[in-house]
Every structure is written in structure tokens, then in C-alpha cells.
Coordinates of N, CA and C in Angstrom, one line a residue:
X1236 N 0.8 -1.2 0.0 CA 0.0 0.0 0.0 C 0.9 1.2 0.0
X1237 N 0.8 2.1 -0.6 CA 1.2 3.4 -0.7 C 1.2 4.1 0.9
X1238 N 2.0 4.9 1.2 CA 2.4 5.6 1.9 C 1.5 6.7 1.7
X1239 N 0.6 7.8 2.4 CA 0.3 8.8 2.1 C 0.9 9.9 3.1
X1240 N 0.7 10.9 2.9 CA 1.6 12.0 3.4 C 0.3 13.3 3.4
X1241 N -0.2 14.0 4.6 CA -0.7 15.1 4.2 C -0.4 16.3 4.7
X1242 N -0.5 17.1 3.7 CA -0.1 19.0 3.3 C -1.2 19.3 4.1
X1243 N -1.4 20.4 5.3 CA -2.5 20.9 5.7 C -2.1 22.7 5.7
X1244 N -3.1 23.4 5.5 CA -3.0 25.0 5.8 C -3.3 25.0 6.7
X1245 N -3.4 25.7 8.2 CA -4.6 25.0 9.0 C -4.7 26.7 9.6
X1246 N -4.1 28.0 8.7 CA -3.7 29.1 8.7 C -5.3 29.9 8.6
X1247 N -4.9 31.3 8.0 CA -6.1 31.9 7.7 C -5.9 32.7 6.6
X1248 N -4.5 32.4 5.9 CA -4.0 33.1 4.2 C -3.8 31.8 4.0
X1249 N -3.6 31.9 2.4 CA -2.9 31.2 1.8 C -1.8 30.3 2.2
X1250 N -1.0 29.6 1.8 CA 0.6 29.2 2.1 C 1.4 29.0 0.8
X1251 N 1.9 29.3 0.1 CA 2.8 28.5 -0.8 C 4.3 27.9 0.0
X1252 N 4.1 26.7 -0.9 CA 5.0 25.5 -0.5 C 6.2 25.9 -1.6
X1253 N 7.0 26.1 -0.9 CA 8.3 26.7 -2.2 C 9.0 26.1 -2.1
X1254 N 9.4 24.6 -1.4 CA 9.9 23.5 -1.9 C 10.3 22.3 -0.9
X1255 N 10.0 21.2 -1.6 CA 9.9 19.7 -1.3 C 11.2 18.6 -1.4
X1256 N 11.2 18.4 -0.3 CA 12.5 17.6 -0.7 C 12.1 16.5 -1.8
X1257 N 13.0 15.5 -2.3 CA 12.7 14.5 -3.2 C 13.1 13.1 -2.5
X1258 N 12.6 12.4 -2.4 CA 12.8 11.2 -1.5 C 13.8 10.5 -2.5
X1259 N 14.2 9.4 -2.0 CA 15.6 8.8 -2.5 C 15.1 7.3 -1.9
X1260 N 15.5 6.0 -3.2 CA 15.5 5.0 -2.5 C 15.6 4.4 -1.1
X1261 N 15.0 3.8 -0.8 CA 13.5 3.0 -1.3 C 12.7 3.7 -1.4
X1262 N 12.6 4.8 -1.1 CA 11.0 5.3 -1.1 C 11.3 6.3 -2.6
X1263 N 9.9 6.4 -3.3 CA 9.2 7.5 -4.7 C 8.2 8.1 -4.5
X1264 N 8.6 9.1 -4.9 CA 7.2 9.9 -4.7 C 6.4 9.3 -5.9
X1265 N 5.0 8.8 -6.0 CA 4.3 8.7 -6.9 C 3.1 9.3 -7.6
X1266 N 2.5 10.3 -6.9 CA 1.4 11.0 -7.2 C 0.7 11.6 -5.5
X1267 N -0.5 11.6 -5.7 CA -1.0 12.2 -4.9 C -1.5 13.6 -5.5
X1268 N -2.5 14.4 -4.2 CA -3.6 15.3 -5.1 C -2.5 17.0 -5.1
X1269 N -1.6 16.9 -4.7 CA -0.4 17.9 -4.5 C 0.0 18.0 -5.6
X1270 N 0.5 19.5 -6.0 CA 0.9 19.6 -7.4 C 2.2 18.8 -7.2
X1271 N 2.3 18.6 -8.8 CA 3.4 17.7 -8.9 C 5.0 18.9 -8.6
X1272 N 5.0 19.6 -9.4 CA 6.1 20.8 -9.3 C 5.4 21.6 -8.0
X1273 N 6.9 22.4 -7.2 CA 7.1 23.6 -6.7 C 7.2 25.0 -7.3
X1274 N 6.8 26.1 -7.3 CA 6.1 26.6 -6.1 C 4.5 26.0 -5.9
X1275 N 3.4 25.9 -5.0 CA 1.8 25.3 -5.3 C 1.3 26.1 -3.8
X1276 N 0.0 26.8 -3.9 CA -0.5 27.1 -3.6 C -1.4 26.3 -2.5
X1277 N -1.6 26.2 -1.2 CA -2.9 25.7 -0.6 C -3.5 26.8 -0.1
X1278 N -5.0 26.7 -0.1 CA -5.5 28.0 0.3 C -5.8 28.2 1.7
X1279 N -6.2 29.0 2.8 CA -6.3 28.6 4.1 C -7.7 27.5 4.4
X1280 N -6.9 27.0 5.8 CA -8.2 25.5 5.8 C -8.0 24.4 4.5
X1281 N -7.3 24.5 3.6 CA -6.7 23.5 2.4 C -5.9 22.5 3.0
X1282 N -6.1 21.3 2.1 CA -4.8 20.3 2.2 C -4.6 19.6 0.9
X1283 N -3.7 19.0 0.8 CA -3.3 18.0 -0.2 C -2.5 16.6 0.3
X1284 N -2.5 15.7 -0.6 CA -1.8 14.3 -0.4 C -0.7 13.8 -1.2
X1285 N 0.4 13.6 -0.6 CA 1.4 13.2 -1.4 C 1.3 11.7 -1.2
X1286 N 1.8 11.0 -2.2 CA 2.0 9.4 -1.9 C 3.3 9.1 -2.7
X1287 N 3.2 8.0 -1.6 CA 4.8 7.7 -1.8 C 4.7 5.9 -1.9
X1288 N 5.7 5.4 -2.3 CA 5.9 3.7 -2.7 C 7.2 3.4 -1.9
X1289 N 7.3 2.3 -1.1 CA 8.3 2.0 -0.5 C 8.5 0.8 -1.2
X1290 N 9.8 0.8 -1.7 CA 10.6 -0.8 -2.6 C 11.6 -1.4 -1.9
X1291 N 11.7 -1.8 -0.7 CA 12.9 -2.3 0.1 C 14.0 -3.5 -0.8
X1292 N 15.1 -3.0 -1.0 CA 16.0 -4.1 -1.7 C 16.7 -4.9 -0.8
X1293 N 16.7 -4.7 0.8 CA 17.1 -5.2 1.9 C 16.2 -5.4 3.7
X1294 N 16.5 -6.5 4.0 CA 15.5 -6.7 5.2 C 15.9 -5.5 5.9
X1295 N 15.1 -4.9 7.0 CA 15.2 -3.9 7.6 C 14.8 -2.9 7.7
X1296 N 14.9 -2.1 9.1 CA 13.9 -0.9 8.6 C 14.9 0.1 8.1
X1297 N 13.8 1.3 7.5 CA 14.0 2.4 6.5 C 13.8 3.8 6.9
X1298 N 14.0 4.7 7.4 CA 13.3 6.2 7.2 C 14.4 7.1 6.7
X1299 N 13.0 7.9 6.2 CA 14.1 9.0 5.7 C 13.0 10.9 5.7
X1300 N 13.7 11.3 6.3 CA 13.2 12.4 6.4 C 13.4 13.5 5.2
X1301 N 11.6 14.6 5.1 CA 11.7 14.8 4.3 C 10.9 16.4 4.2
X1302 N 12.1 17.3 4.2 CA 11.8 18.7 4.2 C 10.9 19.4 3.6
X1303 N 9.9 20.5 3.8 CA 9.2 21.0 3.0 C 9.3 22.4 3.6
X1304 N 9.5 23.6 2.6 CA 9.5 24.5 2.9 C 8.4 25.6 2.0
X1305 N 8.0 26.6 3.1 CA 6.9 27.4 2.6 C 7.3 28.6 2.7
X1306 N 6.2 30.1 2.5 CA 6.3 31.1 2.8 C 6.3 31.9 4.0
X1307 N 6.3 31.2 5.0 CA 6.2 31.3 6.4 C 7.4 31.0 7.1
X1308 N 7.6 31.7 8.2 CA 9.1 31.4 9.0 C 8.9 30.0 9.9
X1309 N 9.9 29.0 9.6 CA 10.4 28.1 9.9 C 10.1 26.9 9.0
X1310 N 9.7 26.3 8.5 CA 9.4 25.4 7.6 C 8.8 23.9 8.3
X1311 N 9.0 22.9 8.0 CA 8.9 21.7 8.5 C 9.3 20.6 7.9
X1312 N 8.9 19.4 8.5 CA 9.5 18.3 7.7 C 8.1 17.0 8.2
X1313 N 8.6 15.6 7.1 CA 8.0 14.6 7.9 C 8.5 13.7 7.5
X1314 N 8.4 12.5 7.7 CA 9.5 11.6 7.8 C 8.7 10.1 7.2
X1315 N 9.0 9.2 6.5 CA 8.5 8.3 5.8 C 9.6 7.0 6.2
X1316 N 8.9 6.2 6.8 CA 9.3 5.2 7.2 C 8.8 3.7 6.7
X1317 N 9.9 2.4 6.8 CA 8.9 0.9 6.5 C 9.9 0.0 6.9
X1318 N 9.3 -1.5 6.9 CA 10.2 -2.2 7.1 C 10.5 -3.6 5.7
X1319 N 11.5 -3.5 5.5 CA 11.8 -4.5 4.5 C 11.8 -5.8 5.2
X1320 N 11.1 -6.9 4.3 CA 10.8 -8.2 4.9 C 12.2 -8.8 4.3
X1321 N 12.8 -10.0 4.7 CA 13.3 -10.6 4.1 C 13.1 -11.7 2.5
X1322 N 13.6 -11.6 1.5 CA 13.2 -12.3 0.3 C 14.1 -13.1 -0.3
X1323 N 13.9 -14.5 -0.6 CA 15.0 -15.0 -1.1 C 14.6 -15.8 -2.9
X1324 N 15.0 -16.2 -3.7 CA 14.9 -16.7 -4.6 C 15.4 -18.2 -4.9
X1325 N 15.1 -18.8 -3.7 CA 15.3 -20.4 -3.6 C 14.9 -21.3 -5.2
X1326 N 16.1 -22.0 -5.1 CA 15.6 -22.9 -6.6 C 16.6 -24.2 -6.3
X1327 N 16.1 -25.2 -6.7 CA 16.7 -26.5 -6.6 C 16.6 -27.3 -7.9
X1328 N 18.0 -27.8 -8.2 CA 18.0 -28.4 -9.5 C 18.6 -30.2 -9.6
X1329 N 17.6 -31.0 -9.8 CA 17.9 -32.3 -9.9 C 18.6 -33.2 -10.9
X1330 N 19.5 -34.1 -10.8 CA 20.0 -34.9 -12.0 C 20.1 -36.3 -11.7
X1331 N 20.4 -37.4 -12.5 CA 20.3 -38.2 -12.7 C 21.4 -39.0 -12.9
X1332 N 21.6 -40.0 -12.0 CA 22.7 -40.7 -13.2 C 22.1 -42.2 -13.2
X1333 N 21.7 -43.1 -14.5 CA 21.0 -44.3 -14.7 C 22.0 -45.2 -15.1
X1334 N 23.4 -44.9 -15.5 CA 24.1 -45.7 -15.7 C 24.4 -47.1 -15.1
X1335 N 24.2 -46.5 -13.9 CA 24.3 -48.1 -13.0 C 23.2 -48.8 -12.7
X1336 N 21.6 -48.6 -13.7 CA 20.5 -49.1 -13.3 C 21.0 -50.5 -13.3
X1337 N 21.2 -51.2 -14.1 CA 21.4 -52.4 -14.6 C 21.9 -53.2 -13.5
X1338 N 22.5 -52.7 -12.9 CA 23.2 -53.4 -11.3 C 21.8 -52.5 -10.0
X1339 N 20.9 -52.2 -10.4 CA 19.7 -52.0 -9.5 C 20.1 -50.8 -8.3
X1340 N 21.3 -50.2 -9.2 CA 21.7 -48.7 -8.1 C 21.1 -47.3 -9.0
X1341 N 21.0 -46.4 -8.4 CA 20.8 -45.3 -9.3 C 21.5 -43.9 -8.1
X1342 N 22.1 -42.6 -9.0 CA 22.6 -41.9 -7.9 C 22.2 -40.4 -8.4
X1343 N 21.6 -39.4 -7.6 CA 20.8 -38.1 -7.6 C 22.0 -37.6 -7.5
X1344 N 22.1 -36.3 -8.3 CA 22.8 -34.7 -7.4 C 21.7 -33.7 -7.3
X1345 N 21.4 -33.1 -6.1 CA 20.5 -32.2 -6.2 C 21.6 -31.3 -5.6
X1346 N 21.0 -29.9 -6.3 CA 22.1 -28.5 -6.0 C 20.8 -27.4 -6.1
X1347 N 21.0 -27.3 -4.3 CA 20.3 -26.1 -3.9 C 21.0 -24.7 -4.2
X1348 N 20.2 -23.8 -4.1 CA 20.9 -21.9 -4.7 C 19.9 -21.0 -3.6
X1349 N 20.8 -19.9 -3.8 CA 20.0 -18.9 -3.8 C 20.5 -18.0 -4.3
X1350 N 19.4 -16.9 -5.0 CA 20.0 -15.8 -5.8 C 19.8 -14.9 -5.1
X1351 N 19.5 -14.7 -4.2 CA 18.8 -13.4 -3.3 C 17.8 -12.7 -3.4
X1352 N 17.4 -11.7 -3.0 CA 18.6 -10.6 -2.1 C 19.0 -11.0 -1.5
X1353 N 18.5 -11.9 -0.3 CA 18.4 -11.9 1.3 C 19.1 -13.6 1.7
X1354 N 19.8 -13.3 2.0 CA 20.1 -14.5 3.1 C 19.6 -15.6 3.6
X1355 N 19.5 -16.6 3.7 CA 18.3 -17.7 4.1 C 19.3 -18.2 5.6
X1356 N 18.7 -18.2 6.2 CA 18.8 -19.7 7.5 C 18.0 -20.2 8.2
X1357 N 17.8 -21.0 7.7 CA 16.7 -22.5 8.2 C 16.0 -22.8 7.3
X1358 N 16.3 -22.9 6.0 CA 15.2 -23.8 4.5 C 15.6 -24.5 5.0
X1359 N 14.3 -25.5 4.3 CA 14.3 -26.7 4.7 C 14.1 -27.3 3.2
X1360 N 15.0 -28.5 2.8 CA 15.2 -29.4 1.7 C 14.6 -30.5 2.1
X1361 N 13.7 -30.9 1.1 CA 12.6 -32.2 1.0 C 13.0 -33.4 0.2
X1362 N 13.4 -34.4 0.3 CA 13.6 -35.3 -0.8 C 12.7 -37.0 -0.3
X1363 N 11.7 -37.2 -0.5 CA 11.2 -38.3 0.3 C 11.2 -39.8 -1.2
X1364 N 11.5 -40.3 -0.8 CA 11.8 -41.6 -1.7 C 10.5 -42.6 -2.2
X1365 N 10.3 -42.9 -3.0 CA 9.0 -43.9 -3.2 C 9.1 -45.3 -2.4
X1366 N 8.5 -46.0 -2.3 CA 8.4 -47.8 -2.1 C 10.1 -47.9 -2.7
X1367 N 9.7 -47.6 -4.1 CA 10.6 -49.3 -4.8 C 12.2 -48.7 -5.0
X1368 N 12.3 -47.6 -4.0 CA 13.8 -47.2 -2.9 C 14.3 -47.8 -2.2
X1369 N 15.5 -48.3 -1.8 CA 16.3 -48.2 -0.2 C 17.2 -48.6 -0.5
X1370 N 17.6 -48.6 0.7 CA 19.5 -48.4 1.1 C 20.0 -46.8 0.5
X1371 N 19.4 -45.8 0.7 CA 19.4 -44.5 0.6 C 20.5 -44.1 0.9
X1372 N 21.7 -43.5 0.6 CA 22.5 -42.7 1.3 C 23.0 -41.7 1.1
X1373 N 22.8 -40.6 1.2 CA 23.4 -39.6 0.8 C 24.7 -38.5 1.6
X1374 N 25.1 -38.0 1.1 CA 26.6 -36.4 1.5 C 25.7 -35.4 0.8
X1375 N 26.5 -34.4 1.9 CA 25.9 -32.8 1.5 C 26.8 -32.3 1.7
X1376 N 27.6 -31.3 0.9 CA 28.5 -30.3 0.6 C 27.8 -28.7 0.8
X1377 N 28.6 -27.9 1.3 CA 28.2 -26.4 1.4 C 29.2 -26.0 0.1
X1378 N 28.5 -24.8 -0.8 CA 29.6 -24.0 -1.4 C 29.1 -22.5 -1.8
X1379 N 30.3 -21.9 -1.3 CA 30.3 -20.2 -1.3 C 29.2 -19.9 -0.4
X1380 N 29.8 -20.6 1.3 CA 29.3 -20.0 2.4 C 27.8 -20.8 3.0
X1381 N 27.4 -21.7 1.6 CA 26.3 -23.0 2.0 C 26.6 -23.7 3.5
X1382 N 25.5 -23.8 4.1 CA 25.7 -25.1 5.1 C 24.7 -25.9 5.3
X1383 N 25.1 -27.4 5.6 CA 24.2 -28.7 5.6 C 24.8 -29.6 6.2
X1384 N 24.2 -30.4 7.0 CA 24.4 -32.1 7.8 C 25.7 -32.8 6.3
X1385 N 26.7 -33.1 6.8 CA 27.7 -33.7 6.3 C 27.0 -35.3 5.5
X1386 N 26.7 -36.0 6.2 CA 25.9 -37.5 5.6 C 24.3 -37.9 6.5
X1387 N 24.2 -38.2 5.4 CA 23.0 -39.3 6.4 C 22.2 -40.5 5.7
X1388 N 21.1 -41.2 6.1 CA 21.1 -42.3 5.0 C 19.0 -42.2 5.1
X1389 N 18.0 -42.4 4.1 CA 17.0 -42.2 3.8 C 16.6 -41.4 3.6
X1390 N 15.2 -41.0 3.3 CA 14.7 -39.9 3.3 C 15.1 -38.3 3.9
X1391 N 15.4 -37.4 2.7 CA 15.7 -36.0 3.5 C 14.8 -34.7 3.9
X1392 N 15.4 -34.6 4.8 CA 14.3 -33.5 5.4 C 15.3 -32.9 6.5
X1393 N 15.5 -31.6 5.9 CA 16.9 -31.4 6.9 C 17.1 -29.4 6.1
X1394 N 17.5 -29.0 7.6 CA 17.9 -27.5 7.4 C 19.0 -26.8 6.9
X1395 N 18.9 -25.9 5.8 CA 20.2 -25.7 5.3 C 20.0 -24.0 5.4
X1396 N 21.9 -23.6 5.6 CA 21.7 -22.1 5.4 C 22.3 -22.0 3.8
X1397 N 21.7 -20.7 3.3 CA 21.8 -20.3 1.9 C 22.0 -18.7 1.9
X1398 N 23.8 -18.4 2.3 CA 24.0 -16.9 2.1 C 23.7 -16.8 0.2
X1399 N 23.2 -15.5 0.0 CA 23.1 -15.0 -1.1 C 23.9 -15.7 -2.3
X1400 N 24.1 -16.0 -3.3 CA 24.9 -16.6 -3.9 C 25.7 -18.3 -3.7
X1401 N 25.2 -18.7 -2.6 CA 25.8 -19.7 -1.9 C 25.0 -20.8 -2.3
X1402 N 25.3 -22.5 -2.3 CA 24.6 -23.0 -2.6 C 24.8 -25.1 -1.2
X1403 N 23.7 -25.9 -1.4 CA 24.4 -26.8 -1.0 C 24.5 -27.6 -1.6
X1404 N 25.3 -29.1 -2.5 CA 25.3 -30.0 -3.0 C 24.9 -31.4 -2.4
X1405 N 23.6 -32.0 -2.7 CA 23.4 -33.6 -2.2 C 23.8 -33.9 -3.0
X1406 N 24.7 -35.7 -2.8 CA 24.7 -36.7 -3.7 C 24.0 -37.8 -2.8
X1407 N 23.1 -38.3 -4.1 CA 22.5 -39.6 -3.2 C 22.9 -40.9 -4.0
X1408 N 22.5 -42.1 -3.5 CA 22.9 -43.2 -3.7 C 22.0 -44.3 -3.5
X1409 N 21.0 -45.1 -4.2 CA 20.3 -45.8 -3.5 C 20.1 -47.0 -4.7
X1410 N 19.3 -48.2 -3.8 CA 19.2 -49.1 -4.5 C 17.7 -48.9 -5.1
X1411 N 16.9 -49.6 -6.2 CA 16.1 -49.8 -7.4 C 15.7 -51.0 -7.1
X1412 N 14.3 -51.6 -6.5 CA 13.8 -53.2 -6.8 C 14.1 -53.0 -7.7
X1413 N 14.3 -54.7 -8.1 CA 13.7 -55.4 -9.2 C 13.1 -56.4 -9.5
X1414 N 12.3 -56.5 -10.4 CA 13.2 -55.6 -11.7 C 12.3 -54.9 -12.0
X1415 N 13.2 -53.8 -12.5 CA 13.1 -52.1 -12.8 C 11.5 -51.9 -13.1
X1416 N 11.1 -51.0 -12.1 CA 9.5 -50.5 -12.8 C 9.9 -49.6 -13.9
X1417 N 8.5 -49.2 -14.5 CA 8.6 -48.8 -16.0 C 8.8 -47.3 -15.7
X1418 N 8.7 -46.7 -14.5 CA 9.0 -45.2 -14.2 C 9.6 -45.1 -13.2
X1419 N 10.9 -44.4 -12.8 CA 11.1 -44.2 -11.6 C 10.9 -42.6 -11.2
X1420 N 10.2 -42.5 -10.1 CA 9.8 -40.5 -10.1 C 10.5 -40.3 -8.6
X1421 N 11.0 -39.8 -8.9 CA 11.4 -38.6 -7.1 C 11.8 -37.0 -7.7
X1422 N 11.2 -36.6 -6.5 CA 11.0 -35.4 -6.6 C 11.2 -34.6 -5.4
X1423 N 12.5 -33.7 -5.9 CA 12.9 -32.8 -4.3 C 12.4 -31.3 -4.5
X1424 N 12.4 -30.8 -3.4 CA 11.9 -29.8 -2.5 C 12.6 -28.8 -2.1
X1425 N 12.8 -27.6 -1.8 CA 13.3 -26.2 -0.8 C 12.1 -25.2 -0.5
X1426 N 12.4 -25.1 1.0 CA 10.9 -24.1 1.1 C 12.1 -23.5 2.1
X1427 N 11.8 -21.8 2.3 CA 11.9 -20.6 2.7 C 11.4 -21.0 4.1
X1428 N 12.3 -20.9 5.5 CA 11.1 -20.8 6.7 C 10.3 -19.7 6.6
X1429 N 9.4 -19.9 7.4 CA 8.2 -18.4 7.7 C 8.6 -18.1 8.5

């Protein structure tokens, strides 16, 4: 939602507003019923509305203060505040290696990312195995600042951190009944804590 901001006269002349500061990322001015250009008139008992958009590129809060000066001695200001949530751009990419079906093994790399903005700690990676699975084992590698549980063996479900650019590497390993069903499906997971 837009920020709004209001201009009041609350005088018994006129006022002209002879100038406004310009806000500066994250925040824009976008409109509102205030003339767009300085110098602008309010008449006495008048107001106007400025609006503003807050775009946070980083978690955290924001303000920034913002002068307006008129024809009257001293001027004033008011100040536009928000808080940036954190956002990440989690993506997980699966592969295959089937080379060794024929001996009833088959071996996954899945390679978690994030592109950012924001930092992650505590996603959580899903990888749950069908029936005609087991003897599961997998290693997890951190790289460019990733971190994950070193080994473990079945089904994953397990927390990983993901600085900006950082990523983690599973390799899995598991055995295939047989003989071979006509599809084999798995299907992994990354979700963002709340």
C-alpha cells in the first residue's frame, strides 16, 4: 500500500510550499492530489496528499526524512518510514545418473541456490523416496558460504543455510527393486522458513 503524506493550511492566508525535498530509494514519490512541481498554492483550511511507494532491496527498517519548505518562518518536515521483509529466490536443480541401473543402483545430485537478495537460514530441503527405494545414502556439501548435515542415510528432510549466492550439493545413492519399474519419479523440495 502506498504511503500517504498530508499537506494541511490550517492558517487563515494562503501558504505557498516553495519546496519539497525528493525522496531517494527505497521510497518515490508517486502522485497524490499535491501539485506535482514547486512553487503550489494551498488556500487557508486546504490540504493536499502526497504518496509515496516504499521498494525495500534489503530486510530492515528504512526512514528518511523529508523537508518542505513554505512562505512562512520556519518550515517543517515529515518523515517516511517501512520495514523490508526478508526475500530469497530459492531454486533446486535435480539430475540423474541411470548408468548403473542395470546393477539395481541409481545416484541423484541435487544442488540447492539462492539468488537473493536476502540471506536464508533454516530452509528446509525435501527429498522423500518412493516404495521401490532403499538403502538410501546420501553427502551434503556447502559451497560459497552454504551449510548442511555432512551424511546421512533415507529420506531428506533437513535445514540448510543459503547466504546470497551460496549454494548446498546432495549426492544420493540408493538401491532400485527389481526388476526395474517402467517409471522411476522422485521429486525434491526447498521451502523458505516463515
Amino acid at each position: 500500500a502506498p504511503l500517504t503524506v498530508t499537506l494541511s493550511n490550517d492558517g487563515t492566508d494562503s501558504l505557498e510550499v516553495t519546496a519539497l525535498g525528493v525522496a531517494a530509494a527505497p521510497f518515490a514519490r508517486t502522485g497524490g492530489s499535491c501539485a506535482e512541481a514547486v512553487p503550489f498554492t494551498l488556500a487557508a483550511g486546504a490540504n493536499c496528499t502526497l504518496l509515496y511507494t516504499f521498494s525495500p532491496t534489503a530486510p530492515g527498517a528504512a526512514s528518511q526524512s523529508i523537508n518542505v519548505a513554505a512562505n512562512v518562518p520556519g518550515g517543517g518536515s515529515f518523515t517516511l518510514s517501512g520495514t523490508g521483509a526478508p526475500s530469497a529466490d530459492l531454486a533446486i536443480a535435480k539430475t540423474s545418473n541411470t548408468t548403473l541401473l542395470g546393477n539395481g543402483l541409481i545416484q541423484y545430485t541435487l544442488v540447492v541456490t539462492n539468488a537473493g537478495p536476502s540471506a536464508v537460514t533454516g530452509a528446509t530441503v525435501t527429498d522423500t523416496f518412493a516404495a521401490g527405494f532403499s538403502g538410501i545414502n546420501w553427502t551434503c556439501v556447502g559451497i560459497g558460504g552454504g551449510g548442511c548435515a555432512g551424511a546421512g542415510s533415507g529420506n531428506i528432510s533437513q535445514s540448510v543455510n543459503l547466504p546470497v549466492g551460496g549454494a548446498v550439493v546432495y549426492s544420493i545413492t540408493a538401491q532400485v527393486s527389481q526388476p526395474l519399474p517402467a517409471q522411476l519419479s522422485n521429486t525434491a523440495t526447498v521451502a523458505a522458513p516463515n
